[in-house]
Amino acid sequence: MVKHRLQRNIQYGILVVLGLCFLVPLFWILLASFDTHAQQGIKMPNFTLDNFSAVLGDSGNLRSFGVGIILSGGQATLVVIASVLAAYPLSRYEMRFKKSFLLSILFMTSLPITAVMVPVFQMFLYFKLQNSIFATMLFLTASSLPYGIWMMKSFMDSVPIDLEEAAWIDGASVWGGLRKVVAPLMLPGIATIAIFTFSGSWGNFFVPYILLQTPDKLPASVTIYQFFGSHGLVEYGRLAAFSLLYTMPSVVLYMFSQRYMSKGFSMGGATKG
Amino acid sequence: MKRKSRGAFLFLTPSVLLLLIFFIVPIILTVYFAFTNMALTGSAARNLEFVGFRNFTNMFQDPDFRISVWRTLVFLIFSAVIGQVVLGFILALLMKEKNVTFRRIIGIIVIAGWVTPEIVVAFCMVAFFSDNGTLNQIIGWFGISPVSWLFSFPMVSVIIANIWHGTAFSMMVYQSALDEIPKDIEEAATIDGAGNFKILSYITIPMVKGSIVTNMMLVTLQTLGVFTLIYTMTGGGPGTATQTLPVFMYNQAFVNYQFGYGTAISLVLLVIGIVASLFYMKSMKVKV
Amino acid sequence: MKTNKLKVSMTAAMASLLLLTAACSNGDSGSGAAAEGKEEVTITFRSSGSEDTLTKYFESGLIDKFEEANPDIKINIAPVLASEGDYTSKIVLQMKSPDTAPDIVAEDTSIIKSDAAAGYLEPLDTQVAGWSDWQDKFIENLKAGVTGEDGKIYGVPATSDTRGIWYNKELLAEAGIEVPFQPASWEEVLEAARTIKDKLPGVTPLNMIVGKSSGEGVTMQTLEMLLYGTNDTLYNEETKKWVVNSPGLLDSFNFIHQLFNVDQTGPSMQVALNGQAGSIAFQQLFPQGKLAMAVDGSWAGSTWFENGAAPIENVADKMGFAPFPTQNGQEPGAITMSGGWAWSIPAQAQNKEAAWKFLEFLMNQENATARVVAEGNLSPRNDSVDVAGYTDRTFVAEAQALLDVAHFRPANDEYATVSAQIQSLVESVASGKLAPADAVQQLQDNVTRSLGADKVEVK
């Protein structure tokens, strides 16, 4: 028993050390955001909120945050809806080529987005979709669907089929079974995929930058570049303040979905194929 | 069940349409461009020509390409496989059955790096590793003189940055996988006198094998595409020290404007992704 | 039944999705559509954010003034917020289609030849021929920067810059070097650096950009500043071939080798190879008195102005800007590399006539000068010096004088490839990994492999 307690304390000790390691890189951004003369090095600032008021006082910044939330939020919603729908038949029915189809789509995500963007832009020009926030959202949706479907299918595999069958016997349709029985059980998974998608595209610079043309349609991931002046002069203080605010939506979303999260990430089901 | 299946297949329609229009078509175009002389500017931008395998033969003769493949593999193995997958597993394992509040605090700290957008991660890390940055302050307390991390240990720096950013995902995957292992199995093994290590290797790991392989695959595919982080931190340098394939590809396609050549390079990433995934499945004997 | 209903609703949902996409895209695109019967002119340039000086310049009454005089034209500004590299990628994509092409675009002189060769830009020869200012008022040297490979004019130079040696007057005086510093040859530059090393330990004598991560700056600010002061050049305009092996190239690499490895009077490798080497030098080392000299652009001194990143009081007394000498002091005694931005009209632009009208207005004496004053750049017009306030700015007179000895990069579509090779070779030589002679050999081998043997020559 003594040995056991010692072991536990060692484990707590290791965790504290690891936690600290993950914490220290955040110090700079916290300190610099309160320092109007921030540099790359770390130093104690004369605490001031000037950086924040400068960033928040600019209506362009607020606008870009709004656009970002519409873009990434809309995308996350579409990904969840489309992948729940797609995961259902993939999880519940035997289909030929199912696995190879899923895998090849998944593999395509390893292509760097910078390489894919030029053809996408040409396609957008062809369909006259350039400068459309909605079309950009659809492209972002499609590009995160492979992950979304893959993860969603794994979650769905771990929901027992008996429950739906019971619902069918009670006269529910396939749609009804999915909506009333499966989806509620999968809330953790859905939250997981939503936040995964949201944080992924919230920081995406290249896609909106290439596909959107008018300045007032650009999201925060593009406007963050305003702090890099010409010839490598960086406004570190404001950049840090902006970054801190910029991280907030993901953090809030995470906090909000925390209660679903702990159960949300098992992908053991994926192996049952 | 058969009876219901026809309707259910319609569920695939939105995804298939979206993927077809916005994902598969551009990727087919990308693959096609890899066999052309496509350039973003200059006289070659005027006339697109099919050049067969010329981009690929150039690529294999280019010493910078071989270096980039090597850098990519190093970055992948250390930051994804060893870093995120192993560290994430250790974190999840240690956090198992710990005090709830404690678990939550550590969890949030680790996850902070994950929800932070890549570009912000890059800045935090540049500042962290800078000459009078946080890391040098800390080692200063132990009497070690400052090190120019991004110059002397560039690869290590970007690997640490990527681990900091990515580990939370693996941790969460393993946390819920470990939660699903019935408690009595491990308890029974303890009573039978099995040591911690034995329980881990004979019971715990085999039971979450599926999660491990799936997670390794997703983490690998994502790590192969990491660009913003490296480009912002080091620009691929000093020299070619951190020039992974996405950075090399970007330089060819958007700095030298040789877009056809750039896409040819990006196809190599695709091959690496496929080979790595198949390797995981084979070696862990898991069917996905 | 249920299944059918589902099928119908799914189809309807997909159809509306596509409709919505199409609807959203209507009316958003590009320029050119006549609003309120006016011709619209869209002007695109790189912006550095909400404090962008160029955006402010347009918005501070300039456009109003033009629109008042030309009631049938409406000017839209469409700044692109991005790094310089991303800006270029964006505009080359935009200029491909009439739907996205602006009517006037800011082109970096490093890419203008390439974009002209790609057919993205409209030749402006007829327009400039009918514009008397072009003949009389624009500095002749700068026209080379906007001339395409085919000899046609593809833009009007709007800003310019020069490069030279920034130095700390106090440190040089302390080391016993005559101020103002006027080196007459490379040897005198190296000698000054050695003197500083001997007399002032702890001070970096001479900073030059050599880290590959600093990109194009390495080629332009270091290698070409040296090479164009020898009797050789990088590109033979007559044969249209790259000169990949010449005595001048060898001497240039030797200078770098001498500075960094033999005399060890260059910056430490940590600073030199840092992507931010320029900012470190100007924001930290110079103000702290830890750096005596640096080869850099004419804009760099504005770092020390009152509103700059690292203000220095009485900066004109403490810092100086000297011309970079030719190798042995041969004519014209000093040289500089020049860059800068130009205004061009895309081939796919919708309202080219109105665009040119605005361009002429933009580049008249008053407006052209107002911009460079606001941005801290040099003017391409020789009559800017007559405008009050232009030469009053610290360091401008020195920098402006250098325009007469300015060279431009041979920035055609192969330039990026050659420059990338030069960047890594300069870094290798500076860090002692490669001997100068081997660097020249490798330049020859690598460029020949990339561009083909018919594109290179040896001198």
Coordinates of N, CA and C in Angstrom, one line a residue, chain B residues 73-222:
Chain B
L73 N 10.7 13.3 -42.9 CA 10.6 12.0 -42.1 C 11.0 12.3 -40.7
V74 N 12.1 13.0 -40.5 CA 12.5 13.3 -39.1 C 11.4 14.0 -38.4
F75 N 10.9 15.1 -39.0 CA 9.8 15.9 -38.4 C 8.6 15.0 -38.0
L76 N 8.3 14.1 -39.0 CA 7.1 13.2 -38.8 C 7.4 12.3 -37.6
I77 N 8.5 11.6 -37.6 CA 8.8 10.6 -36.6 C 8.9 11.2 -35.2
F78 N 9.6 12.3 -35.1 CA 9.8 12.8 -33.8 C 8.6 13.6 -33.3
S79 N 8.0 14.4 -34.2 CA 6.9 15.2 -33.7 C 5.6 14.5 -33.6
A80 N 5.3 13.6 -34.6 CA 4.0 12.9 -34.6 C 4.1 11.6 -33.9
V81 N 4.9 10.7 -34.3 CA 4.9 9.4 -33.8 C 5.4 9.3 -32.4
I82 N 6.7 9.8 -32.2 CA 7.2 9.7 -30.8 C 6.6 10.8 -29.9
G83 N 6.6 12.0 -30.5 CA 6.1 13.1 -29.6 C 4.6 13.0 -29.3
Q84 N 3.8 13.3 -30.2 CA 2.4 13.4 -29.9 C 1.8 12.1 -29.5
V85 N 2.1 11.0 -30.2 CA 1.4 9.7 -29.9 C 1.8 9.2 -28.6
V86 N 3.2 9.2 -28.4 CA 3.7 8.6 -27.1 C 3.4 9.5 -25.9
L87 N 3.7 10.8 -26.1 CA 3.4 11.7 -25.0 C 1.9 11.8 -24.6
G88 N 1.1 11.8 -25.7 CA -0.3 11.8 -25.5 C -0.8 10.6 -24.7
F89 N -0.2 9.5 -25.0 CA -0.6 8.2 -24.3 C -0.1 8.3 -22.9
I90 N 1.1 8.8 -22.6 CA 1.6 8.9 -21.3 C 0.7 9.8 -20.4
L91 N 0.4 10.9 -21.0 CA -0.5 11.9 -20.3 C -1.8 11.2 -19.9
A92 N -2.4 10.6 -20.9 CA -3.7 9.9 -20.7 C -3.6 8.9 -19.6
L93 N -2.6 8.1 -19.7 CA -2.4 7.0 -18.8 C -2.2 7.5 -17.3
L94 N -1.4 8.5 -17.2 CA -1.1 9.1 -15.9 C -2.3 9.8 -15.3
M95 N -3.1 10.4 -16.2 CA -4.3 11.1 -15.7 C -5.5 10.2 -15.3
K96 N -5.3 8.9 -15.7 CA -6.4 8.0 -15.4 C -6.6 7.9 -13.9
E97 N -7.8 7.9 -13.5 CA -8.2 7.7 -12.1 C -7.5 8.7 -11.1
K98 N -7.2 9.9 -11.6 CA -6.7 10.9 -10.8 C -7.8 11.9 -10.3
N99 N -7.5 12.7 -9.4 CA -8.4 13.7 -8.9 C -9.1 14.5 -10.0
V100 N -10.4 14.6 -10.0 CA -11.1 15.2 -11.2 C -10.6 16.7 -11.5
T101 N -10.5 17.5 -10.4 CA -10.1 18.9 -10.6 C -8.7 18.9 -11.2
F102 N -7.8 18.1 -10.6 CA -6.4 18.1 -11.1 C -6.4 17.7 -12.6
R103 N -7.2 16.6 -12.9 CA -7.3 16.2 -14.3 C -7.7 17.3 -15.2
R104 N -8.7 18.0 -14.7 CA -9.2 19.1 -15.6 C -8.2 20.2 -15.8
I105 N -7.5 20.6 -14.7 CA -6.5 21.7 -14.9 C -5.4 21.3 -15.9
I106 N -4.8 20.1 -15.7 CA -3.8 19.7 -16.6 C -4.4 19.6 -18.0
G107 N -5.6 19.0 -18.1 CA -6.2 18.9 -19.4 C -6.3 20.2 -20.1
I108 N -6.8 21.2 -19.4 CA -7.0 22.5 -20.0 C -5.7 23.1 -20.5
I109 N -4.6 23.0 -19.6 CA -3.3 23.5 -20.0 C -2.8 22.9 -21.3
V110 N -2.9 21.5 -21.4 CA -2.5 20.8 -22.6 C -3.3 21.3 -23.8
I111 N -4.6 21.4 -23.6 CA -5.5 21.7 -24.7 C -5.3 23.1 -25.2
A112 N -4.9 24.0 -24.3 CA -4.6 25.4 -24.7 C -3.8 25.4 -26.0
G113 N -2.7 24.6 -26.0 CA -1.9 24.6 -27.2 C -2.6 24.1 -28.4
W114 N -3.6 23.2 -28.2 CA -4.3 22.6 -29.3 C -5.3 23.6 -30.0
V115 N -6.0 24.3 -29.1 CA -7.0 25.3 -29.7 C -6.3 26.6 -30.2
T116 N -5.0 26.8 -29.9 CA -4.4 27.9 -30.4 C -4.1 27.8 -31.8
P117 N -4.5 28.8 -32.7 CA -4.2 28.6 -34.1 C -2.8 28.6 -34.4
E118 N -2.5 27.8 -35.5 CA -1.1 27.5 -35.8 C -0.2 28.8 -35.9
I119 N -0.7 29.8 -36.4 CA 0.1 31.0 -36.6 C 0.5 31.6 -35.2
V120 N -0.5 31.5 -34.3 CA -0.2 32.1 -33.0 C 0.8 31.2 -32.3
V121 N 0.6 29.8 -32.5 CA 1.6 28.9 -31.9 C 3.0 29.3 -32.4
A122 N 3.1 29.6 -33.6 CA 4.4 29.9 -34.2 C 5.0 31.1 -33.5
F123 N 4.2 32.1 -33.2 CA 4.7 33.3 -32.5 C 5.1 33.0 -31.1
C124 N 4.3 32.3 -30.4 CA 4.6 32.0 -29.0 C 5.9 31.2 -29.0
M125 N 6.1 30.4 -30.0 CA 7.3 29.5 -30.0 C 8.6 30.3 -30.4
V126 N 8.4 31.2 -31.3 CA 9.5 32.0 -31.7 C 10.0 32.8 -30.5
A127 N 9.0 33.4 -29.8 CA 9.3 34.2 -28.6 C 9.9 33.3 -27.5
F128 N 9.3 32.1 -27.4 CA 9.8 31.1 -26.3 C 11.3 30.8 -26.5
F129 N 11.6 30.6 -27.8 CA 13.0 30.1 -28.1 C 14.0 31.3 -28.4
S130 N 13.5 32.5 -28.4 CA 14.3 33.6 -28.8 C 15.5 33.9 -27.8
D131 N 16.5 34.7 -28.3 CA 17.7 34.8 -27.5 C 17.5 35.2 -26.0
N132 N 16.5 36.2 -25.8 CA 16.2 36.5 -24.4 C 14.8 36.1 -24.1
G133 N 14.4 34.9 -24.6 CA 13.1 34.4 -24.4 C 12.9 33.6 -23.2
T134 N 11.7 33.0 -23.0 CA 11.4 32.3 -21.8 C 12.4 31.1 -21.5
L135 N 12.6 30.3 -22.5 CA 13.4 29.1 -22.3 C 14.8 29.5 -21.8
N136 N 15.4 30.5 -22.4 CA 16.8 30.9 -22.0 C 16.8 31.5 -20.6
Q137 N 15.7 32.2 -20.2 CA 15.5 32.7 -18.8 C 15.6 31.5 -17.9
I138 N 14.8 30.5 -18.2 CA 14.6 29.3 -17.3 C 16.0 28.6 -17.2
I139 N 16.6 28.3 -18.3 CA 17.9 27.6 -18.2 C 18.9 28.5 -17.5
G140 N 18.7 29.8 -17.6 CA 19.6 30.8 -16.9 C 19.6 30.6 -15.4
W141 N 18.4 30.2 -14.8 CA 18.3 30.0 -13.4 C 19.2 28.8 -13.0
F142 N 19.5 27.9 -13.9 CA 20.4 26.8 -13.6 C 21.8 27.1 -14.0
G143 N 22.1 28.3 -14.3 CA 23.4 28.7 -14.6 C 23.9 28.3 -16.0
I144 N 23.0 28.0 -16.9 CA 23.4 27.6 -18.2 C 23.3 28.9 -19.1
S145 N 24.3 29.1 -19.9 CA 24.2 30.4 -20.7 C 23.3 30.2 -21.9
P146 N 22.7 31.3 -22.3 CA 21.6 31.3 -23.3 C 22.1 30.5 -24.6
V147 N 21.1 29.9 -25.2 CA 21.4 29.2 -26.5 C 20.5 29.8 -27.5
S148 N 21.0 29.9 -28.8 CA 20.2 30.4 -29.9 C 19.4 29.2 -30.4
W149 N 18.3 28.9 -29.8 CA 17.6 27.6 -30.2 C 17.3 27.5 -31.6
L150 N 16.7 28.5 -32.2 CA 16.2 28.5 -33.6 C 17.4 28.4 -34.5
F151 N 18.5 28.8 -34.1 CA 19.7 28.7 -35.0 C 20.5 27.4 -34.7
S152 N 20.7 27.1 -33.5 CA 21.5 25.9 -33.2 C 20.7 24.6 -33.2
F153 N 19.5 24.6 -32.8 CA 18.7 23.4 -32.8 C 17.3 23.7 -33.5
P154 N 17.4 24.1 -34.8 CA 16.1 24.5 -35.4 C 15.1 23.3 -35.5
M155 N 15.6 22.1 -35.9 CA 14.6 21.0 -36.0 C 14.0 20.7 -34.7
V156 N 14.8 20.6 -33.7 CA 14.3 20.3 -32.3 C 13.2 21.4 -32.0
S157 N 13.5 22.6 -32.3 CA 12.6 23.7 -31.9 C 11.2 23.5 -32.6
V158 N 11.2 23.2 -33.9 CA 9.9 23.1 -34.6 C 9.2 21.8 -34.2
I159 N 10.0 20.8 -33.8 CA 9.4 19.6 -33.4 C 8.7 19.8 -32.0
I160 N 9.4 20.5 -31.1 CA 8.8 20.8 -29.8 C 7.5 21.6 -30.0
A161 N 7.6 22.6 -30.9 CA 6.4 23.5 -31.2 C 5.2 22.6 -31.7
N162 N 5.5 21.7 -32.6 CA 4.4 20.9 -33.1 C 3.9 19.9 -32.0
I163 N 4.7 19.4 -31.2 CA 4.3 18.6 -30.1 C 3.4 19.4 -29.2
W164 N 3.8 20.6 -28.8 CA 3.0 21.4 -27.9 C 1.6 21.7 -28.5
H165 N 1.6 21.9 -29.8 CA 0.4 22.2 -30.5 C -0.5 20.9 -30.7
G166 N 0.1 19.8 -30.9 CA -0.7 18.7 -31.3 C -1.1 17.6 -30.3
T167 N -0.3 17.6 -29.2 CA -0.5 16.4 -28.3 C -1.9 16.3 -27.7
A168 N -2.5 17.4 -27.5 CA -3.9 17.3 -26.8 C -4.8 16.4 -27.6
F169 N -4.7 16.4 -28.9 CA -5.6 15.5 -29.7 C -5.4 14.1 -29.3
S170 N -4.2 13.6 -29.3 CA -3.9 12.2 -29.0 C -4.3 12.0 -27.5
M171 N -4.0 12.9 -26.7 CA -4.3 12.7 -25.3 C -5.8 12.4 -25.1
M172 N -6.6 13.2 -25.8 CA -8.1 13.1 -25.6 C -8.5 11.7 -26.2
V173 N -8.0 11.4 -27.4 CA -8.3 10.1 -28.0 C -8.0 8.9 -27.0
Y174 N -6.8 9.0 -26.4 CA -6.5 7.9 -25.5 C -7.3 7.9 -24.2
Q175 N -7.6 9.1 -23.7 CA -8.3 9.2 -22.5 C -9.6 8.5 -22.6
S176 N -10.3 8.8 -23.7 CA -11.6 8.1 -23.7 C -11.5 6.6 -24.0
A177 N -10.5 6.3 -24.8 CA -10.3 4.8 -25.1 C -9.9 4.1 -23.8
L178 N -9.1 4.7 -22.9 CA -8.7 4.1 -21.7 C -9.9 4.0 -20.7
D179 N -10.8 5.0 -20.8 CA -12.0 5.0 -19.9 C -12.8 3.8 -20.2
E180 N -12.8 3.3 -21.5 CA -13.7 2.3 -21.9 C -13.2 0.9 -21.4
I181 N -12.0 0.8 -21.0 CA -11.5 -0.5 -20.5 C -12.2 -0.9 -19.2
P182 N -12.8 -2.0 -19.1 CA -13.5 -2.3 -17.9 C -12.5 -2.4 -16.8
K183 N -12.8 -1.8 -15.6 CA -11.9 -1.8 -14.5 C -11.5 -3.1 -14.0
D184 N -12.5 -4.1 -14.0 CA -12.2 -5.4 -13.4 C -11.1 -6.2 -14.0
I185 N -10.9 -5.9 -15.3 CA -9.9 -6.7 -16.0 C -8.5 -6.4 -15.5
E186 N -8.2 -5.1 -15.3 CA -6.9 -4.7 -14.8 C -6.8 -5.1 -13.3
E187 N -7.9 -4.9 -12.6 CA -7.9 -5.3 -11.2 C -7.5 -6.8 -11.0
A188 N -8.2 -7.6 -11.8 CA -8.0 -9.0 -11.8 C -6.5 -9.3 -12.0
A189 N -5.9 -8.6 -13.0 CA -4.5 -8.9 -13.3 C -3.6 -8.5 -12.2
T190 N -4.0 -7.4 -11.5 CA -3.2 -6.9 -10.3 C -3.2 -8.0 -9.2
I191 N -4.4 -8.6 -9.0 CA -4.5 -9.6 -8.0 C -3.7 -10.8 -8.3
D192 N -3.7 -11.1 -9.6 CA -2.8 -12.2 -10.1 C -1.4 -11.9 -10.0
G193 N -1.0 -10.7 -9.6 CA 0.4 -10.4 -9.3 C 1.1 -9.8 -10.5
A194 N 0.4 -9.4 -11.5 CA 1.1 -8.8 -12.7 C 1.6 -7.4 -12.3
G195 N 2.8 -7.1 -12.8 CA 3.3 -5.7 -12.5 C 2.7 -4.7 -13.4
N196 N 2.9 -3.5 -13.1 CA 2.3 -2.4 -13.9 C 2.7 -2.5 -15.4
F197 N 4.0 -2.8 -15.6 CA 4.4 -2.8 -17.0 C 3.8 -4.0 -17.8
K198 N 3.6 -5.1 -17.1 CA 3.0 -6.3 -17.7 C 1.5 -5.9 -18.1
I199 N 0.8 -5.3 -17.1 CA -0.6 -4.9 -17.4 C -0.7 -4.0 -18.6
L200 N 0.3 -3.1 -18.6 CA 0.3 -2.1 -19.7 C 0.5 -2.8 -21.1
S201 N 1.5 -3.7 -21.1 CA 1.8 -4.2 -22.4 C 0.9 -5.4 -22.8
Y202 N 0.4 -6.1 -21.8 CA -0.4 -7.3 -22.2 C -1.9 -7.0 -22.2
I203 N -2.3 -6.0 -21.4 CA -3.8 -5.8 -21.3 C -4.2 -4.4 -21.9
T204 N -3.6 -3.4 -21.3 CA -4.0 -2.0 -21.7 C -3.8 -1.7 -23.2
I205 N -2.6 -1.8 -23.6 CA -2.2 -1.5 -25.0 C -3.0 -2.3 -26.0
P206 N -3.0 -3.6 -25.9 CA -3.8 -4.4 -26.9 C -5.3 -4.0 -26.9
M207 N -5.8 -3.6 -25.8 CA -7.2 -3.2 -25.8 C -7.5 -1.9 -26.5
V208 N -6.5 -1.0 -26.5 CA -6.8 0.3 -27.2 C -6.0 0.4 -28.5
K209 N -5.6 -0.8 -29.0 CA -4.8 -0.9 -30.2 C -5.4 -0.1 -31.4
G210 N -6.7 -0.3 -31.5 CA -7.5 0.3 -32.6 C -7.4 1.8 -32.5
S211 N -7.6 2.4 -31.3 CA -7.5 3.8 -31.2 C -6.1 4.3 -31.5
I212 N -5.1 3.5 -31.1 CA -3.7 3.9 -31.4 C -3.5 4.0 -32.9
V213 N -3.8 3.0 -33.6 CA -3.6 3.0 -35.0 C -4.3 4.2 -35.7
T214 N -5.6 4.3 -35.4 CA -6.4 5.3 -36.1 C -5.8 6.7 -35.7
N215 N -5.4 6.9 -34.5 CA -4.9 8.2 -34.0 C -3.5 8.4 -34.7
M216 N -2.7 7.4 -34.8 CA -1.4 7.5 -35.5 C -1.6 8.0 -36.9
M217 N -2.6 7.4 -37.5 CA -2.9 7.7 -38.9 C -3.3 9.2 -39.1
L218 N -4.3 9.6 -38.3 CA -4.8 11.0 -38.4 C -3.6 11.9 -38.1
V219 N -2.9 11.6 -37.0 CA -1.8 12.6 -36.6 C -0.7 12.6 -37.7
T220 N -0.4 11.5 -38.3 CA 0.6 11.5 -39.4 C 0.1 12.3 -40.6
L221 N -1.1 12.1 -41.0 CA -1.6 12.8 -42.2 C -1.6 14.3 -41.9
Q222 N -1.9 14.7 -40.6 CA -2.0 16.1 -40.3 C -0.5 16.7 -40.2

